[in-house]
Backbone as numpy.savetxt, mean C-alpha at the origin, in Angstrom:
# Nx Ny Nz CAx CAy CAz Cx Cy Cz
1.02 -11.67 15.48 1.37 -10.46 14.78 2.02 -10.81 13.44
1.43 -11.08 12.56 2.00 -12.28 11.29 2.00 -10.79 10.10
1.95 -9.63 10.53 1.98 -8.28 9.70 3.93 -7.83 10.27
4.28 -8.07 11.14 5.29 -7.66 12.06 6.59 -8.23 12.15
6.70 -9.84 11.39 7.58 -10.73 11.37 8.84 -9.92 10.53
10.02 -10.21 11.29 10.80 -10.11 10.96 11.48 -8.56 11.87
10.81 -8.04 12.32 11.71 -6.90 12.98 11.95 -7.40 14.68
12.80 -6.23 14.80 13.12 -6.66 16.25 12.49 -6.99 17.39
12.64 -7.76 18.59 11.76 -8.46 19.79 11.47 -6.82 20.47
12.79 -6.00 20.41 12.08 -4.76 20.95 10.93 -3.58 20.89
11.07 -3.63 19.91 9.87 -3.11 19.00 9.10 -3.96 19.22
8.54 -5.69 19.03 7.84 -6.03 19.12 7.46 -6.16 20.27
7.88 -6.26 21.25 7.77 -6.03 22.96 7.03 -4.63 23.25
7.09 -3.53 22.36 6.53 -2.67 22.18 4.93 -2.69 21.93
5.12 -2.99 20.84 3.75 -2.79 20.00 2.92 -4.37 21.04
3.27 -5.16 21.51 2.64 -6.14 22.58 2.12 -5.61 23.83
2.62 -4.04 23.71 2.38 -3.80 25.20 1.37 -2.47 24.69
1.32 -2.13 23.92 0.29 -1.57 23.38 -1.14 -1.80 22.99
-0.64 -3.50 22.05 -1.56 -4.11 21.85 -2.74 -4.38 23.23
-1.78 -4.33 24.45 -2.53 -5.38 25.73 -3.27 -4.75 26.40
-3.06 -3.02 26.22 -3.36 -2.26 26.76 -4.87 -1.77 25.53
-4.66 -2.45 24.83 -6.13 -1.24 23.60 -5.69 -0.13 23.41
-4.31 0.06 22.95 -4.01 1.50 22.95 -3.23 1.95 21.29
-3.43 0.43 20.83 -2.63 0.65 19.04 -3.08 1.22 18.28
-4.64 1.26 18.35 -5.37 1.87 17.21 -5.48 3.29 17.34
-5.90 3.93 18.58 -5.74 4.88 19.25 -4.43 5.63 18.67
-3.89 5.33 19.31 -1.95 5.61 19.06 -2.11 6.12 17.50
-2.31 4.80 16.59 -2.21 5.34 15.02 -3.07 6.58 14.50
-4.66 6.60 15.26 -5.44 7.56 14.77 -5.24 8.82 15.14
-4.21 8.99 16.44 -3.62 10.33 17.07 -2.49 11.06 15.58
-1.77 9.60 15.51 -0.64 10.33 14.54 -1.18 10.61 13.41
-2.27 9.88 12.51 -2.93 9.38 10.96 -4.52 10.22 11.55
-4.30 11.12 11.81 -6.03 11.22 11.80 -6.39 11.90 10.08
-5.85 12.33 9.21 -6.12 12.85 8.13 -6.72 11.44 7.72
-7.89 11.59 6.92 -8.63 10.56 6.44 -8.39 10.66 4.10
-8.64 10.06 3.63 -8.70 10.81 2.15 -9.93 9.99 1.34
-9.87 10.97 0.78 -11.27 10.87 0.03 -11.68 10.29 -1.92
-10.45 9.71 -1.66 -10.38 8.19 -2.61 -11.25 6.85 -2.65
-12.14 7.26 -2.48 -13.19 6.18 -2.77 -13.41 5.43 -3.66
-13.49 5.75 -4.71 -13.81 4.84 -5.90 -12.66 4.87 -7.20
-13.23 3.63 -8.03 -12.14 3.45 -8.92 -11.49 4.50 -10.02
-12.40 4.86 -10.09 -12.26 6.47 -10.95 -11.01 7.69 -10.21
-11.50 7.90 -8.91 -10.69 8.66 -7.79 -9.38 7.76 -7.61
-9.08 7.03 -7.89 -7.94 5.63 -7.10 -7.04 6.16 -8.52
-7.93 6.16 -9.84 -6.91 6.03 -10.87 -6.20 7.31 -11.24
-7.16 8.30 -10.41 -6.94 9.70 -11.06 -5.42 10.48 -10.00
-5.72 9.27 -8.64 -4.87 9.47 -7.35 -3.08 8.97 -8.08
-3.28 7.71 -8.79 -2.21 6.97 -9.73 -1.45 7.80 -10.14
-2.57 8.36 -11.10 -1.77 8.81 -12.39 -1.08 10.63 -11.78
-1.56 10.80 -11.07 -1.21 12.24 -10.42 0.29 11.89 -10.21
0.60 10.87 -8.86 2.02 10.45 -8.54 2.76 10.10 -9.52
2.20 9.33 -10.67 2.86 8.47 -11.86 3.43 9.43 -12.14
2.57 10.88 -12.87 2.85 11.75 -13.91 3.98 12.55 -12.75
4.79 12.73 -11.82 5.65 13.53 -10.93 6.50 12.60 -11.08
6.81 11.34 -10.51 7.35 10.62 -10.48 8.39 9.93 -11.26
7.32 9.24 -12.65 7.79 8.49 -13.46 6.87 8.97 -14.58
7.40 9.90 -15.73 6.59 10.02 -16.62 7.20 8.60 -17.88
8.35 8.13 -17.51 8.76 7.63 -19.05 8.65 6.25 -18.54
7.62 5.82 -17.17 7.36 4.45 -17.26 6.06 4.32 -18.05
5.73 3.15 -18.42 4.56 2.87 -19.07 3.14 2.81 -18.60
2.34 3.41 -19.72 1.40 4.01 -19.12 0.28 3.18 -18.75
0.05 3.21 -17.45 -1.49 2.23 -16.97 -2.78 2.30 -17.13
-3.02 1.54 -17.55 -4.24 0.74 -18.46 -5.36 0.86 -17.19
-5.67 0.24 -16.07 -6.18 0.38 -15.19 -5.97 0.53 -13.71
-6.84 1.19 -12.86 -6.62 1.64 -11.82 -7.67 0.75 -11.24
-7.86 -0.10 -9.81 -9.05 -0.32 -8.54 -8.85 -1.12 -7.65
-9.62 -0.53 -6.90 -9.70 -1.06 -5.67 -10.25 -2.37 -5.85
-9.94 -3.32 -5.08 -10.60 -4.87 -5.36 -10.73 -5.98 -3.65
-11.56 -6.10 -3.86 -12.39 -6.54 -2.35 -11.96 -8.35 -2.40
-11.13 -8.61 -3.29 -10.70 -9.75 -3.52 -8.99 -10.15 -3.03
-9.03 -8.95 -2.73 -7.03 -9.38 -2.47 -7.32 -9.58 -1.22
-6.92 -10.35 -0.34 -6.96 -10.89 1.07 -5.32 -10.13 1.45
-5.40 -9.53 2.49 -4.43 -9.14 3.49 -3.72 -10.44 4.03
-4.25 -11.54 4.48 -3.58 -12.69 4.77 -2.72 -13.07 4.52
-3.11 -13.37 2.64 -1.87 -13.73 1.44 -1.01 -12.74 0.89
-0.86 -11.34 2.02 0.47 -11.01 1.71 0.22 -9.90 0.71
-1.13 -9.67 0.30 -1.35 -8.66 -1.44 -2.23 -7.78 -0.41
-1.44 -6.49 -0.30 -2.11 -5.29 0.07 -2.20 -4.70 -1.43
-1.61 -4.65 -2.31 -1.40 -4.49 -3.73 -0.81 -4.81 -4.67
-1.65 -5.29 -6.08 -1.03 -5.43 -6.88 -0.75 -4.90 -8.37
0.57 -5.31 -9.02 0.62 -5.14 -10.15 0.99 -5.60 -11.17
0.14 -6.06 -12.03 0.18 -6.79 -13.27 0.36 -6.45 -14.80
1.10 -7.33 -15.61 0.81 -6.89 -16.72 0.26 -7.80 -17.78
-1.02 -7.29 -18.55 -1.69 -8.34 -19.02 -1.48 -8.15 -20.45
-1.45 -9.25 -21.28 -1.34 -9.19 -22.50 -2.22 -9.71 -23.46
-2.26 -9.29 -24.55 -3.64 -9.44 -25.35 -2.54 -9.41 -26.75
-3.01 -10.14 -27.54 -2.50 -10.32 -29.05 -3.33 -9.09 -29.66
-2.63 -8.63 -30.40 -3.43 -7.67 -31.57 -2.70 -7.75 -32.87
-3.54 -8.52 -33.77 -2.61 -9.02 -35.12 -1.79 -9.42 -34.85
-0.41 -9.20 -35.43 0.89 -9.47 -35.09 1.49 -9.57 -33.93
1.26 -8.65 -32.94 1.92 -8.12 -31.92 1.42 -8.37 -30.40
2.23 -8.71 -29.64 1.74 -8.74 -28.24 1.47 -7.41 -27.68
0.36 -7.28 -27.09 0.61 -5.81 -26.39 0.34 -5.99 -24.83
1.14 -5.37 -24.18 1.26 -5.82 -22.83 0.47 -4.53 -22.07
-0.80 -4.96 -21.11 -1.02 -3.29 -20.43 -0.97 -3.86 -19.02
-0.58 -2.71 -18.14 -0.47 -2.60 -16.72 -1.64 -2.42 -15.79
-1.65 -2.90 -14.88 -3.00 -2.87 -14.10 -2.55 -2.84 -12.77
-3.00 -1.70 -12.28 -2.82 -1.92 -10.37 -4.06 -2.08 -9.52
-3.85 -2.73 -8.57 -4.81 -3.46 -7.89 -4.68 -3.01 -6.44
-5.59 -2.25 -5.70 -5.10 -1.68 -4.29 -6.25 -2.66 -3.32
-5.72 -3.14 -2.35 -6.62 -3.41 -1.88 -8.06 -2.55 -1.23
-8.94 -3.47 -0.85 -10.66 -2.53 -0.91 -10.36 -1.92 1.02
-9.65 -2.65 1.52 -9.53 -2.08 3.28 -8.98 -0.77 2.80
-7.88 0.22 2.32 -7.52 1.00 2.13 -8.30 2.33 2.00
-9.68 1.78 1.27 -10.53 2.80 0.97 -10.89 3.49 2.71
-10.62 2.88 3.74 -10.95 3.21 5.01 -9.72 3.80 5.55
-8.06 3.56 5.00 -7.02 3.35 5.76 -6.34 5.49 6.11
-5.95 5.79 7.05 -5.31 6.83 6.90 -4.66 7.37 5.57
-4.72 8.47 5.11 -4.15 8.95 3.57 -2.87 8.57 3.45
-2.22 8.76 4.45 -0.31 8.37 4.18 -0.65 7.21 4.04
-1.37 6.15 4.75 -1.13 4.40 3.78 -1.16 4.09 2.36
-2.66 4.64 1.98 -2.97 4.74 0.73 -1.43 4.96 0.31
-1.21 6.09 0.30 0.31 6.76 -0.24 1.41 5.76 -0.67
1.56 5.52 0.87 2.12 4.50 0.67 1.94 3.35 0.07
1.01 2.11 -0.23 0.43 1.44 -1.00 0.78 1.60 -2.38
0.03 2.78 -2.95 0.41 3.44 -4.42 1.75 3.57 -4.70
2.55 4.17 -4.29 3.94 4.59 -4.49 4.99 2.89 -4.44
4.26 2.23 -3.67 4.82 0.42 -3.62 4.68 0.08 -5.27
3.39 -0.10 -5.53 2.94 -0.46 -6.60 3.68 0.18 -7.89
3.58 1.53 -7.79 4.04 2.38 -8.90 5.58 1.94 -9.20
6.42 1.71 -7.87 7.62 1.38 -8.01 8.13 0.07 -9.26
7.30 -0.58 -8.95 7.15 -1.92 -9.90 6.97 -1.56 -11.02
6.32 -0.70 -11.64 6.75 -0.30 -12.81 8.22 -0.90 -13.61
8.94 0.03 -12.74 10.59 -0.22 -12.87 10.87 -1.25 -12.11
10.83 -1.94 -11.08 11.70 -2.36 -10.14 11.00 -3.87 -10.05
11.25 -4.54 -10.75 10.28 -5.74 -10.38 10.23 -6.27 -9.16
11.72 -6.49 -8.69 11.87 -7.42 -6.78 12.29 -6.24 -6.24
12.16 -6.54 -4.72 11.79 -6.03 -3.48 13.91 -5.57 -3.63
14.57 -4.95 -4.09 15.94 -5.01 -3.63 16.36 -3.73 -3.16
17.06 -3.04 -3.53 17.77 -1.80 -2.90 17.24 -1.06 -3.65
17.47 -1.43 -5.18 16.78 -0.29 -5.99 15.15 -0.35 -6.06
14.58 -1.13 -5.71 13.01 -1.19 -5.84 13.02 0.06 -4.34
13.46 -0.24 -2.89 13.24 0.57 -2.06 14.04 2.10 -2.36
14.75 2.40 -3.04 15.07 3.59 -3.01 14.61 4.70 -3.94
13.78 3.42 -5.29 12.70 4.66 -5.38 11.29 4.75 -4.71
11.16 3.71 -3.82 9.86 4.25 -2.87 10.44 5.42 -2.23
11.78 5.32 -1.92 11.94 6.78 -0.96 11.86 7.73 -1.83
12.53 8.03 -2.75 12.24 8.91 -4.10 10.81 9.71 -3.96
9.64 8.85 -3.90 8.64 9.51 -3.97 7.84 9.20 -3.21
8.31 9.27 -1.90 8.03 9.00 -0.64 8.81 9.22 0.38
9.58 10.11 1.11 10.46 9.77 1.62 10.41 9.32 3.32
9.20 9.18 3.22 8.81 8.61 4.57 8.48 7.19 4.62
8.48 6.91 3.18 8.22 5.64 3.02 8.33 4.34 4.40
9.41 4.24 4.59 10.06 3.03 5.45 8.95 3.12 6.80
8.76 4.45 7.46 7.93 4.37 8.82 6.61 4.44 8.41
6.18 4.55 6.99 4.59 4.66 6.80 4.38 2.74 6.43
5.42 2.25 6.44 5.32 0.46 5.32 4.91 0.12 6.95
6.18 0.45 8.12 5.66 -0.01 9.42 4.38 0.23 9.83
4.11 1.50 10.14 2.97 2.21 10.52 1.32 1.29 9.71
1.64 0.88 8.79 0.69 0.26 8.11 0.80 -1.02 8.07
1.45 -1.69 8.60 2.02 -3.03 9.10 1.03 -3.19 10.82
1.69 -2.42 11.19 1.00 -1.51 12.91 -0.87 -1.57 12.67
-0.84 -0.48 11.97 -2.55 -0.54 11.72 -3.40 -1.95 11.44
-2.79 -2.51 10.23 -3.28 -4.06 10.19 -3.32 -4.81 11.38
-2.55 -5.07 12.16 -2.56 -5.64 13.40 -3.46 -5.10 14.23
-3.49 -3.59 14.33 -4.81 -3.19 15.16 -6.01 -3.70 14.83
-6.13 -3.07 13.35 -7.39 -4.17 12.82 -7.87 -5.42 13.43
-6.69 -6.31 12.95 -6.97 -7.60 13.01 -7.33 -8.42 14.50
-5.91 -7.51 15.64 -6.32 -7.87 17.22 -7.18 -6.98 18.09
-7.15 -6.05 17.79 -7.69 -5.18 18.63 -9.80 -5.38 18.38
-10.55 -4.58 19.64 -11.54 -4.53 19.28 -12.24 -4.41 17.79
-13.15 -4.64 17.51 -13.94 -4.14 15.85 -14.30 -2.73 16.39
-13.93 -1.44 15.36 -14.23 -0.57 15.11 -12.63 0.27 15.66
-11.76 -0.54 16.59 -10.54 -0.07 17.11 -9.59 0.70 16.14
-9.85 0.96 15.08 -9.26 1.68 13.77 -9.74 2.34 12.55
């Protein structure tokens, strides 16, 4: 369960006894059955900039939005965000790019959500600290049980039958 590290043996004694039973994926699609209809890179950016523009209008504005079939779940990048820079004459100009991973396009809508609202945070918040998580709650406030819940799902994925999610 290498999605799960770090929380308690009870909980994880939990979700083990779920797992043993074939009953995780199940479980998530009872609570997550809303599906969303973010498919493509166009829809992903237009999904961005919707939260951005509520959220954070006076962070800087992103350059690109997509999904990318290249971030491996393994290494830890359900999403990313970068900022790339390009010389123009004189001046550096720095643009932002978020990167969601391509499993998502399948994942319950609150993940996505969640995902985006991670990413967006970085804007402002470069490391993972108090203030990076308290504006995920900001514009999320379910944040914390949807990061699990999607922690949960990956593992179904990954142990459970193919098609189990």
């Amino acid at each position: 369960m290498n999605y799960l590290r770090g929380y308690p043996p009870e909980l994880l004694a939990q979700v083990s006894q779920l797992l043993a039973e074939g009953r995780l994926g199940e479980t998530l699609r009872r609570r997550y059955p809303e599906a969303h209809d973010v498919r493509t890179d166009q829809a992903l950016y237009d999904y961005v900039a919707v939260l951005k523009n509520r959220f954070m209008r006076n962070a800087q504005a992103i350059a690109k939005v997509a999904y990318d079939n290249k971030l491996h779940v393994i290494q830890n990048a359900l999403g990313t965000h970068t900022s790339v820079s390009r010389v123009q004459g004189n001046k550096l100009k720095a643009k932002r790019e978020i990167r969601v991973a391509s499993l998502f396009k399948e994942a319950p809508a609150p993940f996505l959500r969640m995902i985006v609202v991670h990413e967006l945070a970085h804007l402002k918040e470069r490391t993972h600290d108090k203030a990076f998580y308290a504006l995920c709650m900001h514009m999320e406030p379910a944040y914390t049980q949807l990061e699990f819940d999607t922690r949960l799902w990956l593992t179904a994925r990954e142990l459970e039958t193919p098609g189990a999610c």
